[in-house]
Amino acid sequence: MLFNSIDFAIFFPIVFVIYWIVSGKLKIRNIVVLISSYIFYGWWDWRFLFLIAISTLVDFYVGKKLSITENKITRKKLLFISLAVNLGFLFYFKYTNFFIDTFVESFKLFGKTLEVSTLNIILPVGISFYTFQTLSYTIDIYRKRFKPTDDLIAFSAFVAFFPQLVAGPIERASHLLPQFFKTYKFNYALVKSGLLLMAFGLFKKMVIADRAALYVNEVYNNPSNYEGVETIMATVLFAFQIYCDFSGYSDIAIGAARTMGFDLMKNFDSPYLSKSITEFWRRWHISLSTWFRDYVYIPLGGSRKGEFRTYFNLFLVFLVSGLWHGAAMTFVIWGAIHGIIIVIEKAISKNKERVFRKLNINKENISNRLVFVFINFVIVCFAWVFFRANSFADSKLIVAGFFNNNFDALFGDEIYLIGLQDNEFKLLIFAIIGLVVVERFHRKRSLVKILNQQALLFRWSVYVLIALFIMIFGVYGDNNISEFIYFQF
Amino acid sequence: MKKKNLIHLLFKSGLFIILMGFLTMTCAFMFGTQNSGDLTWSAFYKQKKNSIDLLFFGNSHLGNGLDLNIVNAKTKSKVYTLYSSGQTLPQTYYNIKEALKYQTPKLIVIETFAISSDTIYYFNEPVSDKNIPLKAKLQSFDSKKLSLVKIEEYRDLYKGEEIIPTIFPLIRNHSNWADLDLLKGNLAKKMKPNSEYYFGCSNSIWPLSESKIEEYRAKDFGKQEFKISKYQRSYFNKIIELAKDNNIEVLLVTIPYFKEYRKKIDYKSVHNSMIDLALKNNIKYLDLNHIFPDLSYQYFTNEPVGHNQHLSYKGGIVVSNYLSKYINNNYKFKTDNANKSLPEYYLYNKIKRETLNNGDKIIGNLDAINGTKNTKYASTQGKGPIVLDGWIAIEGKSSKFNELFIALVRDNNFIYVSKPNQLKSKNRKDVTKYFNENNNLYDDSGFLINIDSKLLELGRYSLYMVLRNNKGEVLIKDTFKTVEIL
């Protein structure tokens, strides 16, 4: 079920009301959450509910066994079972064809052609997300940082919790699971702020992301037809498309969970205002980057095993992160670019500080900050090319297109009409500017709090205007309902 | 406390949904593209209650095929059409039901393409409203006022995925927001609604081209036998019951099909089915295909080649004159309700109208016919258009809000009256200057019109200039000039 569908618009209020009617009875409440989460997921394809159920059962019993055994070998075996089952599903459904392709392609390098065809495998929606979430549970228990639960229903609801099931935020058991053992009092203010956050997420998704997609898809699906400014424009718009798409999903997820009393972790923090790639990853998909930090980077040795090993660990984490996003070489390259830049930033950080001091450059003044933000944004956009391109060959075409100087096109009309009408392009630009301003302002002072201080008539006018704005300017209808990009991961 | 808060929220949510529903319905007019249904219904609601004598229902075949201004003039009865593109019989039933809340017509005329089109279009697939694209269906739904009839129609005809877009036109048409001209136009129309004398006719002034005729000859349309489905019969029966309950007579009419098409389909089965339907319900049926079996291409309009051919204005004039005579001969209405804001009323009834009761007098001049100053002009049919150039105004009154028409009168069976969008307004500061006026009085009095001679039957036409002021009053001036089509 998509958040931006009529199905969800009917589903969510029903679940919400039932949830709060039974919220005093913990067991029943968790059953309601579990059933509604399974309906939410099964709406897409009920057969894949079995995968979630198997992951849930395996991790639940592995967790219980881990808590009662001190034998290191047994504990390792139990952890292996959990890793093998969860990562096994992930590898099978997501990476089988990728490895077959890579295998066949590598033989071609030696002049040999293998007659191996790929398998017809459907990728279960959100498998990367719930696999990582449930793995965090067993790993934390293995590390004795978390005690397992005896309540299968609560654990199942934690794994399948519908607001964040298919595209995160990837929650840690230590943060989300205990919330399934608390009863919540209906908090009107919290519900209202959750609903507003959901509306903001829908605005990002339907008004900005899906509109930008019309431009981006046209260019990226026909890269040989476009060059220069058109490809640059498409790439910049993709940067906002993917941000609004994914952070929009996270906002709706966090908002929906908040209306039910749950607190999900922050997933985005104005990432395009970062002054370095290192900072960017502290602000972009925070739940994933911290997951990789805690469960991959640190176990690899983190920064404890010398300078070069640190660089290697960092690079490897980003390579894996690229692969996590998609089973294609373009995602690996995207991850590698981020990995290389982060390694460079780490390697030159001390010297950079020294140079800044010597040249008396104040990193914090606005003009310098703007320069760093701009440079960082350019790097991020360059990397997005590989993330978005349909193939490596297409990404080469796009990058080559960047260097075809046709900046005079900026003064014409055609560049603004690719996949969009004139007024749509203007709206898109205004909406993006508005988004940046609102997010910047909201970081300093909560807009919800400010709104709550206003008179009733003003508040209601704002609510109505938000809803009307999305209804009129959103991209939907005529088979236009689009999935969230991160569903495919 | 908790329950109280939840109820509080649900109450507010309910209020919010109602408010949003109200706003989306109120704003919906801004985003819709104008269609025939909008025009006919919005003007219908402005008609004086119980003033209409003849009500016409059907799809675009009716809208394009008849010129009801002629029927209005010749029957001297007030005539109105509630046609809409793609209208089906079930929709016709609900349209009649809604119309009868406001009017007590004596005769209801149903054009049969609304019955046969489903089957002809869809080659005998199971006939239901599901076959009709939502966009077409909604033309007869959207502009009806919210009422129990509309709700009944909604529940009956719109299912599944149609439910939300049907009830919320704003959601359906939201993507039109980028067309600012459309929004502006819709807002302007809302501020200045259609005049109440709009009659809903949309006769075309473009005759069928030679290439389209060839396409008709080459195309295979299938020879499936036509049968009226149970589904349609059930709605027809409802219409008959409704008519009986309200003491209204019903007439079935079939507007002519293009003969190159008609001879390729099993037209006999269409005709026989309609006769059967009329006989079983004890009503009259007029198949104009039998009256006008050989109408040439000039009587049809130039549209894509398919099952759906429409008459041109020329066809409309001929057929409407015949239909008027048929109605006069078969139904006796003693009314003098005819709409007198239509030029045809005066032209067909030979009523001179150079001066109004308040003394307003029409002035003007037909300066040139095809660039000549001659009073008589002759042209071979099809050898280029008839171009008329001149000016019309009311003496001493601003010409800004006047509507101008040109009428070519051959005899009482063929009068060509130009359409408002056919005539180009020409700035005539020279006229204002000639009358020594200094307030731009006659600046908007000029006109220039091209008339396709293929849309005129052979014969000699007297030329009249017609003006309608902003109160709907018509003035006519004889130019004493003639055009002969050879």
XYZ file of C-alpha atoms in Angstrom, chain B residues 8-474:
467
model
C -12.821 15.529 20.016
C -10.288 14.700 17.289
C -12.770 12.649 15.278
C -15.281 15.469 15.473
C -12.703 17.964 14.254
C -11.571 15.571 11.533
C -15.175 15.175 10.413
C -15.559 18.935 10.352
C -12.342 19.260 8.394
C -13.463 16.671 5.835
C -16.820 18.432 5.414
C -15.054 21.764 4.995
C -12.633 20.279 2.471
C -15.481 18.593 0.625
C -17.348 21.880 0.463
C -14.266 23.784 -0.707
C -13.277 21.243 -3.330
C -16.806 21.250 -4.709
C -16.934 25.036 -4.663
C -13.568 25.463 -6.367
C -14.113 22.661 -8.870
C -15.555 24.968 -11.535
C -12.147 26.644 -11.897
C -10.433 23.536 -13.190
C -12.971 21.961 -15.510
C -12.788 22.221 -19.257
C -15.999 23.507 -20.726
C -18.238 20.912 -22.276
C -21.668 20.714 -23.779
C -23.217 19.499 -20.532
C -21.943 22.534 -18.628
C -23.437 24.918 -21.118
C -26.821 23.292 -21.443
C -27.390 22.672 -17.739
C -26.159 26.014 -16.462
C -28.499 27.863 -18.841
C -31.304 25.393 -18.148
C -31.437 26.292 -14.481
C -31.896 29.933 -15.468
C -34.983 29.286 -17.543
C -38.257 30.498 -16.132
C -39.975 27.665 -14.278
C -42.471 25.656 -16.344
C -41.742 27.704 -19.454
C -40.287 25.004 -21.723
C -42.616 23.113 -24.072
C -40.244 20.767 -25.878
C -37.238 19.139 -24.262
C -34.620 17.346 -26.324
C -32.244 14.680 -24.996
C -29.392 12.833 -26.647
C -25.696 12.913 -27.337
C -23.594 14.929 -29.756
C -25.661 13.671 -32.697
C -28.469 15.750 -31.332
C -26.273 18.701 -30.372
C -24.741 18.918 -33.823
C -27.591 17.501 -35.830
C -30.468 19.810 -35.015
C -30.770 23.548 -34.939
C -33.355 23.952 -32.234
C -33.576 27.670 -32.910
C -35.461 26.650 -36.036
C -37.747 24.291 -34.116
C -38.351 27.096 -31.629
C -39.302 29.456 -34.444
C -41.436 27.107 -36.446
C -43.360 25.414 -33.651
C -43.631 28.719 -31.796
C -42.919 26.710 -28.690
C -40.096 27.116 -26.244
C -37.567 24.436 -27.043
C -34.578 23.364 -24.993
C -31.913 20.705 -25.382
C -30.117 18.901 -22.593
C -27.763 17.016 -24.866
C -24.243 16.160 -23.806
C -21.457 14.368 -25.623
C -21.624 10.614 -25.150
C -24.918 10.770 -23.256
C -26.375 7.300 -22.724
C -29.939 6.249 -22.119
C -29.489 5.748 -18.352
C -28.084 9.257 -18.162
C -30.964 10.535 -20.260
C -33.333 9.020 -17.710
C -31.683 10.908 -14.852
C -31.476 14.069 -16.952
C -35.217 13.899 -17.626
C -35.895 13.237 -13.973
C -33.877 16.287 -12.967
C -35.375 18.465 -15.705
C -38.924 17.630 -14.670
C -38.271 19.192 -11.287
C -38.098 22.552 -13.021
C -40.126 22.252 -16.189
C -43.356 20.703 -17.428
C -42.664 20.027 -21.093
C -45.390 18.742 -23.325
C -43.090 16.709 -25.502
C -39.791 15.000 -24.851
C -37.704 14.173 -27.897
C -35.020 11.511 -27.566
C -32.431 11.148 -30.272
C -31.741 7.441 -30.734
C -27.985 7.511 -31.188
C -27.867 7.620 -27.386
C -29.437 4.151 -27.534
C -27.621 2.664 -30.492
C -24.191 4.215 -29.968
C -23.147 1.853 -27.163
C -23.589 -1.148 -29.330
C -22.326 0.413 -32.515
C -19.291 1.757 -30.739
C -18.434 -1.346 -28.878
C -19.461 -4.023 -31.337
C -22.026 -5.835 -29.279
C -19.997 -6.070 -26.139
C -22.275 -6.359 -23.119
C -23.810 -2.948 -23.008
C -23.562 -1.014 -19.819
C -22.482 2.405 -18.730
C -19.080 0.920 -17.961
C -18.309 1.074 -21.670
C -18.568 4.812 -21.714
C -15.459 6.786 -20.798
C -15.886 8.623 -17.517
C -15.081 11.967 -19.107
C -18.027 11.629 -21.476
C -20.376 10.324 -18.805
C -19.622 13.210 -16.524
C -20.662 15.793 -19.092
C -24.253 15.133 -18.208
C -23.532 14.736 -14.489
C -21.153 17.466 -13.387
C -23.270 20.498 -14.060
C -26.467 19.221 -12.543
C -27.284 20.803 -9.212
C -26.726 18.715 -6.119
C -30.027 16.962 -5.513
C -31.527 13.606 -4.632
C -31.677 12.814 -8.359
C -27.980 13.491 -8.731
C -27.190 11.322 -5.729
C -29.408 8.547 -7.129
C -27.614 8.781 -10.493
C -24.254 8.755 -8.738
C -25.091 5.621 -6.823
C -26.551 3.919 -9.860
C -24.100 4.702 -12.639
C -20.698 5.350 -11.104
C -18.843 2.422 -9.603
C -15.376 1.381 -8.481
C -12.620 3.691 -9.562
C -15.136 6.235 -10.806
C -16.506 6.973 -7.340
C -13.924 9.503 -6.106
C -13.235 11.374 -9.359
C -16.953 11.621 -10.042
C -17.903 13.234 -6.778
C -14.801 15.430 -6.614
C -14.255 17.124 -9.980
C -11.404 19.078 -8.421
C -9.464 15.867 -7.873
C -10.286 14.743 -11.399
C -9.298 17.990 -13.069
C -6.619 19.245 -10.683
C -3.856 18.911 -13.261
C -5.523 21.670 -15.290
C -4.187 24.191 -12.772
C -1.214 24.806 -15.061
C -3.511 26.114 -17.786
C -3.925 29.597 -16.364
C -5.998 30.762 -19.337
C -8.516 28.045 -18.583
C -8.682 29.082 -14.918
C -9.081 32.697 -15.892
C -11.770 31.855 -18.415
C -13.684 29.707 -15.929
C -13.543 32.432 -13.317
C -14.741 35.003 -15.810
C -17.605 32.727 -16.818
C -18.599 32.291 -13.188
C -18.654 36.038 -12.729
C -20.583 36.535 -15.959
C -22.627 33.387 -16.551
C -24.214 32.218 -19.787
C -27.148 34.163 -20.969
C -30.424 32.409 -20.405
C -31.150 32.230 -24.121
C -28.333 29.783 -24.806
C -29.801 26.832 -26.637
C -27.021 24.322 -26.616
C -26.776 23.762 -30.338
C -23.261 23.346 -31.665
C -23.771 23.063 -35.392
C -20.559 22.779 -37.335
C -19.700 24.992 -40.270
C -17.107 22.642 -41.756
C -18.423 20.207 -44.368
C -16.955 16.756 -44.808
C -13.837 16.668 -46.987
C -13.296 14.534 -50.079
C -10.541 12.562 -48.382
C -12.837 11.625 -45.495
C -15.460 10.416 -47.940
C -12.864 8.116 -49.469
C -11.985 6.855 -46.007
C -15.615 6.047 -45.351
C -15.720 4.123 -48.594
C -12.606 2.147 -47.728
C -13.323 1.416 -44.083
C -15.045 -1.696 -42.791
C -17.490 -0.985 -39.987
C -18.766 -4.507 -39.409
C -22.263 -5.720 -40.076
C -23.305 -6.853 -36.648
C -26.983 -6.990 -35.975
C -28.127 -4.325 -33.559
C -30.263 -5.237 -30.571
C -31.386 -3.054 -27.738
C -30.095 -4.578 -24.542
C -32.213 -5.358 -21.502
C -30.181 -2.800 -19.630
C -31.180 -0.044 -22.026
C -34.776 -1.203 -22.235
C -35.079 -1.013 -18.471
C -34.064 2.640 -18.527
C -36.271 3.373 -21.501
C -39.197 1.889 -19.612
C -38.386 4.140 -16.694
C -38.405 7.137 -19.029
C -41.800 6.155 -20.406
C -43.199 5.714 -16.885
C -41.834 9.102 -15.909
C -43.404 10.668 -18.995
C -46.765 9.019 -18.333
C -46.766 10.127 -14.733
C -46.192 13.691 -15.882
C -48.532 13.537 -18.862
C -45.730 14.106 -21.348
C -45.525 12.695 -24.847
C -42.305 11.087 -26.065
C -40.926 11.157 -29.591
C -37.988 9.080 -30.779
C -35.930 10.666 -33.541
C -32.964 9.374 -35.485
C -30.781 12.050 -37.027
C -29.412 11.001 -40.449
C -26.206 8.973 -40.704
C -23.807 9.509 -43.588
C -25.021 7.226 -46.347
C -21.541 5.796 -47.110
C -21.525 4.593 -43.523
C -25.168 3.634 -43.240
C -25.035 1.249 -46.144
C -22.040 -0.529 -44.622
C -23.626 -1.372 -41.291
C -26.740 -3.397 -40.537
C -28.828 -0.255 -40.391
C -32.048 -2.169 -40.892
C -31.644 -3.769 -37.500
C -31.150 -0.343 -35.897
C -34.245 1.036 -37.580
C -36.368 -2.023 -36.758
C -35.248 -2.026 -33.130
C -36.311 1.573 -32.743
C -39.658 0.911 -34.399
C -40.151 -2.013 -32.074
C -39.268 0.136 -29.066
C -41.694 2.861 -30.171
C -44.539 0.451 -30.920
C -44.200 -1.368 -27.616
C -44.368 1.911 -25.770
C -47.031 3.452 -27.956
C -44.922 6.429 -28.957
C -43.955 7.909 -32.332
C -40.659 7.291 -34.073
C -39.223 9.489 -36.803
C -36.270 8.070 -38.667
C -34.850 10.989 -40.618
C -32.627 8.569 -42.539
C -35.769 7.512 -44.354
C -36.781 11.095 -45.053
C -33.300 12.166 -46.164
C -31.652 8.981 -47.444
C -29.234 10.703 -49.815
C -27.842 13.700 -47.991
C -24.531 14.548 -49.633
C -21.224 15.080 -47.839
C -21.970 18.800 -47.523
C -24.662 17.991 -44.977
C -22.109 16.279 -42.685
C -19.233 17.763 -40.802
C -15.541 17.089 -41.153
C -14.600 14.840 -38.265
C -12.514 11.679 -37.912
C -13.957 8.794 -39.850
C -15.846 6.494 -37.530
C -19.207 5.407 -36.265
C -19.924 8.834 -35.044
C -20.782 11.253 -37.844
C -22.422 14.571 -37.167
C -24.502 16.761 -39.423
C -23.092 20.094 -40.524
C -25.100 23.254 -40.038
C -26.503 22.793 -43.533
C -27.749 19.331 -42.552
C -29.067 20.794 -39.313
C -31.120 23.431 -41.144
C -32.738 20.937 -43.487
C -33.467 18.319 -40.838
C -34.701 20.809 -38.242
C -37.132 22.335 -40.713
C -38.547 18.909 -41.435
C -38.730 17.971 -37.762
C -40.557 21.213 -36.968
C -43.147 20.423 -39.606
C -43.482 16.879 -38.244
C -44.041 18.152 -34.724
C -46.565 20.730 -35.885
C -48.454 18.055 -37.799
C -48.415 15.404 -35.069
C -48.649 17.301 -31.811
C -50.972 20.112 -31.020
C -49.571 22.578 -28.528
C -51.362 25.814 -28.029
C -48.482 27.880 -26.747
C -46.832 31.113 -27.618
C -43.817 30.484 -25.467
C -41.215 30.577 -28.207
C -37.949 32.158 -27.232
C -37.960 35.545 -28.900
C -34.327 36.338 -28.333
C -33.355 34.153 -31.283
C -32.995 35.673 -34.758
C -34.585 32.611 -36.346
C -37.898 33.378 -34.651
C -38.257 36.617 -36.619
C -36.702 35.354 -39.829
C -38.791 32.186 -40.178
C -41.949 33.946 -39.098
C -41.205 36.921 -41.389
C -41.531 39.420 -38.562
C -39.985 42.777 -39.362
C -38.028 44.174 -36.486
C -36.075 47.297 -37.295
C -37.231 49.191 -34.216
C -37.878 48.149 -30.636
C -40.816 49.357 -28.544
C -38.538 51.777 -26.749
C -37.571 53.336 -30.052
C -34.152 51.719 -30.405
C -33.456 51.429 -34.103
C -30.988 49.236 -35.947
C -28.583 51.013 -38.257
C -25.773 49.649 -40.353
C -24.550 48.793 -43.775
C -23.382 45.740 -45.627
C -20.423 47.429 -47.272
C -19.219 44.657 -49.514
C -19.916 41.159 -50.784
C -16.662 39.504 -51.723
C -15.145 42.962 -52.036
C -17.795 44.268 -54.442
C -20.350 46.972 -53.801
C -22.912 45.280 -56.032
C -26.364 44.603 -54.636
C -26.493 41.262 -56.417
C -23.728 38.763 -56.272
C -23.546 35.280 -57.777
C -21.135 32.483 -56.975
C -20.761 28.858 -57.958
C -21.119 26.491 -55.032
C -17.755 25.361 -53.732
C -15.787 28.037 -55.570
C -14.649 29.836 -52.462
C -16.449 31.499 -49.602
C -18.965 34.305 -49.511
C -17.264 37.173 -47.706
C -19.460 39.839 -46.167
C -18.139 43.040 -44.686
C -20.043 45.783 -42.913
C -21.261 47.206 -39.634
C -24.385 47.087 -37.425
C -25.368 49.119 -34.369
C -28.308 50.568 -32.499
C -28.689 54.228 -33.184
C -27.302 56.327 -30.368
C -26.297 53.297 -28.281
C -22.902 51.788 -27.623
C -22.197 48.795 -29.819
C -19.850 47.217 -27.285
C -22.174 44.544 -25.889
C -24.175 43.747 -29.017
C -24.092 40.341 -30.685
C -24.057 40.469 -34.456
C -25.419 37.952 -36.948
C -25.793 37.693 -40.666
C -28.768 35.877 -42.120
C -29.058 34.520 -45.657
C -32.712 33.857 -46.369
C -33.579 31.661 -49.338
C -37.122 30.709 -48.392
C -39.024 29.534 -45.360
C -37.234 26.183 -45.437
C -33.634 27.323 -45.609
C -32.260 30.273 -43.692
C -28.572 30.422 -42.830
C -27.856 32.388 -39.638
C -24.222 32.904 -38.767
C -22.876 31.573 -35.472
C -21.469 34.056 -32.938
C -17.936 32.639 -33.183
C -18.044 32.696 -36.967
C -18.180 36.423 -37.263
C -15.041 38.449 -36.689
C -15.503 41.743 -34.866
C -13.964 44.614 -36.728
C -12.992 47.927 -35.258
C -14.973 50.653 -37.015
C -13.790 53.974 -35.636
C -14.773 55.430 -39.014
C -18.439 54.787 -38.230
C -18.202 56.601 -34.903
C -16.444 59.439 -36.664
C -19.040 59.563 -39.455
C -21.800 60.079 -36.892
C -19.724 62.760 -35.184
C -19.694 60.781 -31.957
C -16.833 61.305 -29.563
C -17.469 58.491 -27.124
C -16.437 55.489 -29.293
C -20.107 54.595 -29.655
C -19.869 52.501 -32.792
C -16.256 51.363 -32.628
C -17.333 47.740 -32.063
C -19.983 47.679 -34.720
C -17.924 46.178 -37.553
C -18.013 42.617 -38.820
C -16.387 40.412 -41.377
C -17.635 36.934 -42.144
C -16.607 34.086 -44.440
C -19.373 31.661 -45.304
C -18.511 28.372 -46.973
C -20.734 28.243 -50.046
C -20.918 24.446 -49.699
C -23.024 25.038 -46.613
C -25.637 26.860 -48.648
C -28.161 25.101 -50.859
C -28.536 26.337 -54.412
C -30.736 29.393 -54.880
C -30.976 33.126 -54.298
C -30.537 34.462 -50.775
C -31.639 37.806 -49.389
C -29.121 39.182 -46.921
C -30.141 40.460 -43.494
C -28.073 41.951 -40.711
C -29.173 40.966 -37.244
C -28.255 42.418 -33.867
C -29.039 41.243 -30.363
C -28.561 43.694 -27.522
C -27.461 42.787 -24.015
C -31.105 42.348 -22.958
C -31.580 39.632 -25.573
C -33.691 41.832 -27.834
C -33.305 41.172 -31.548
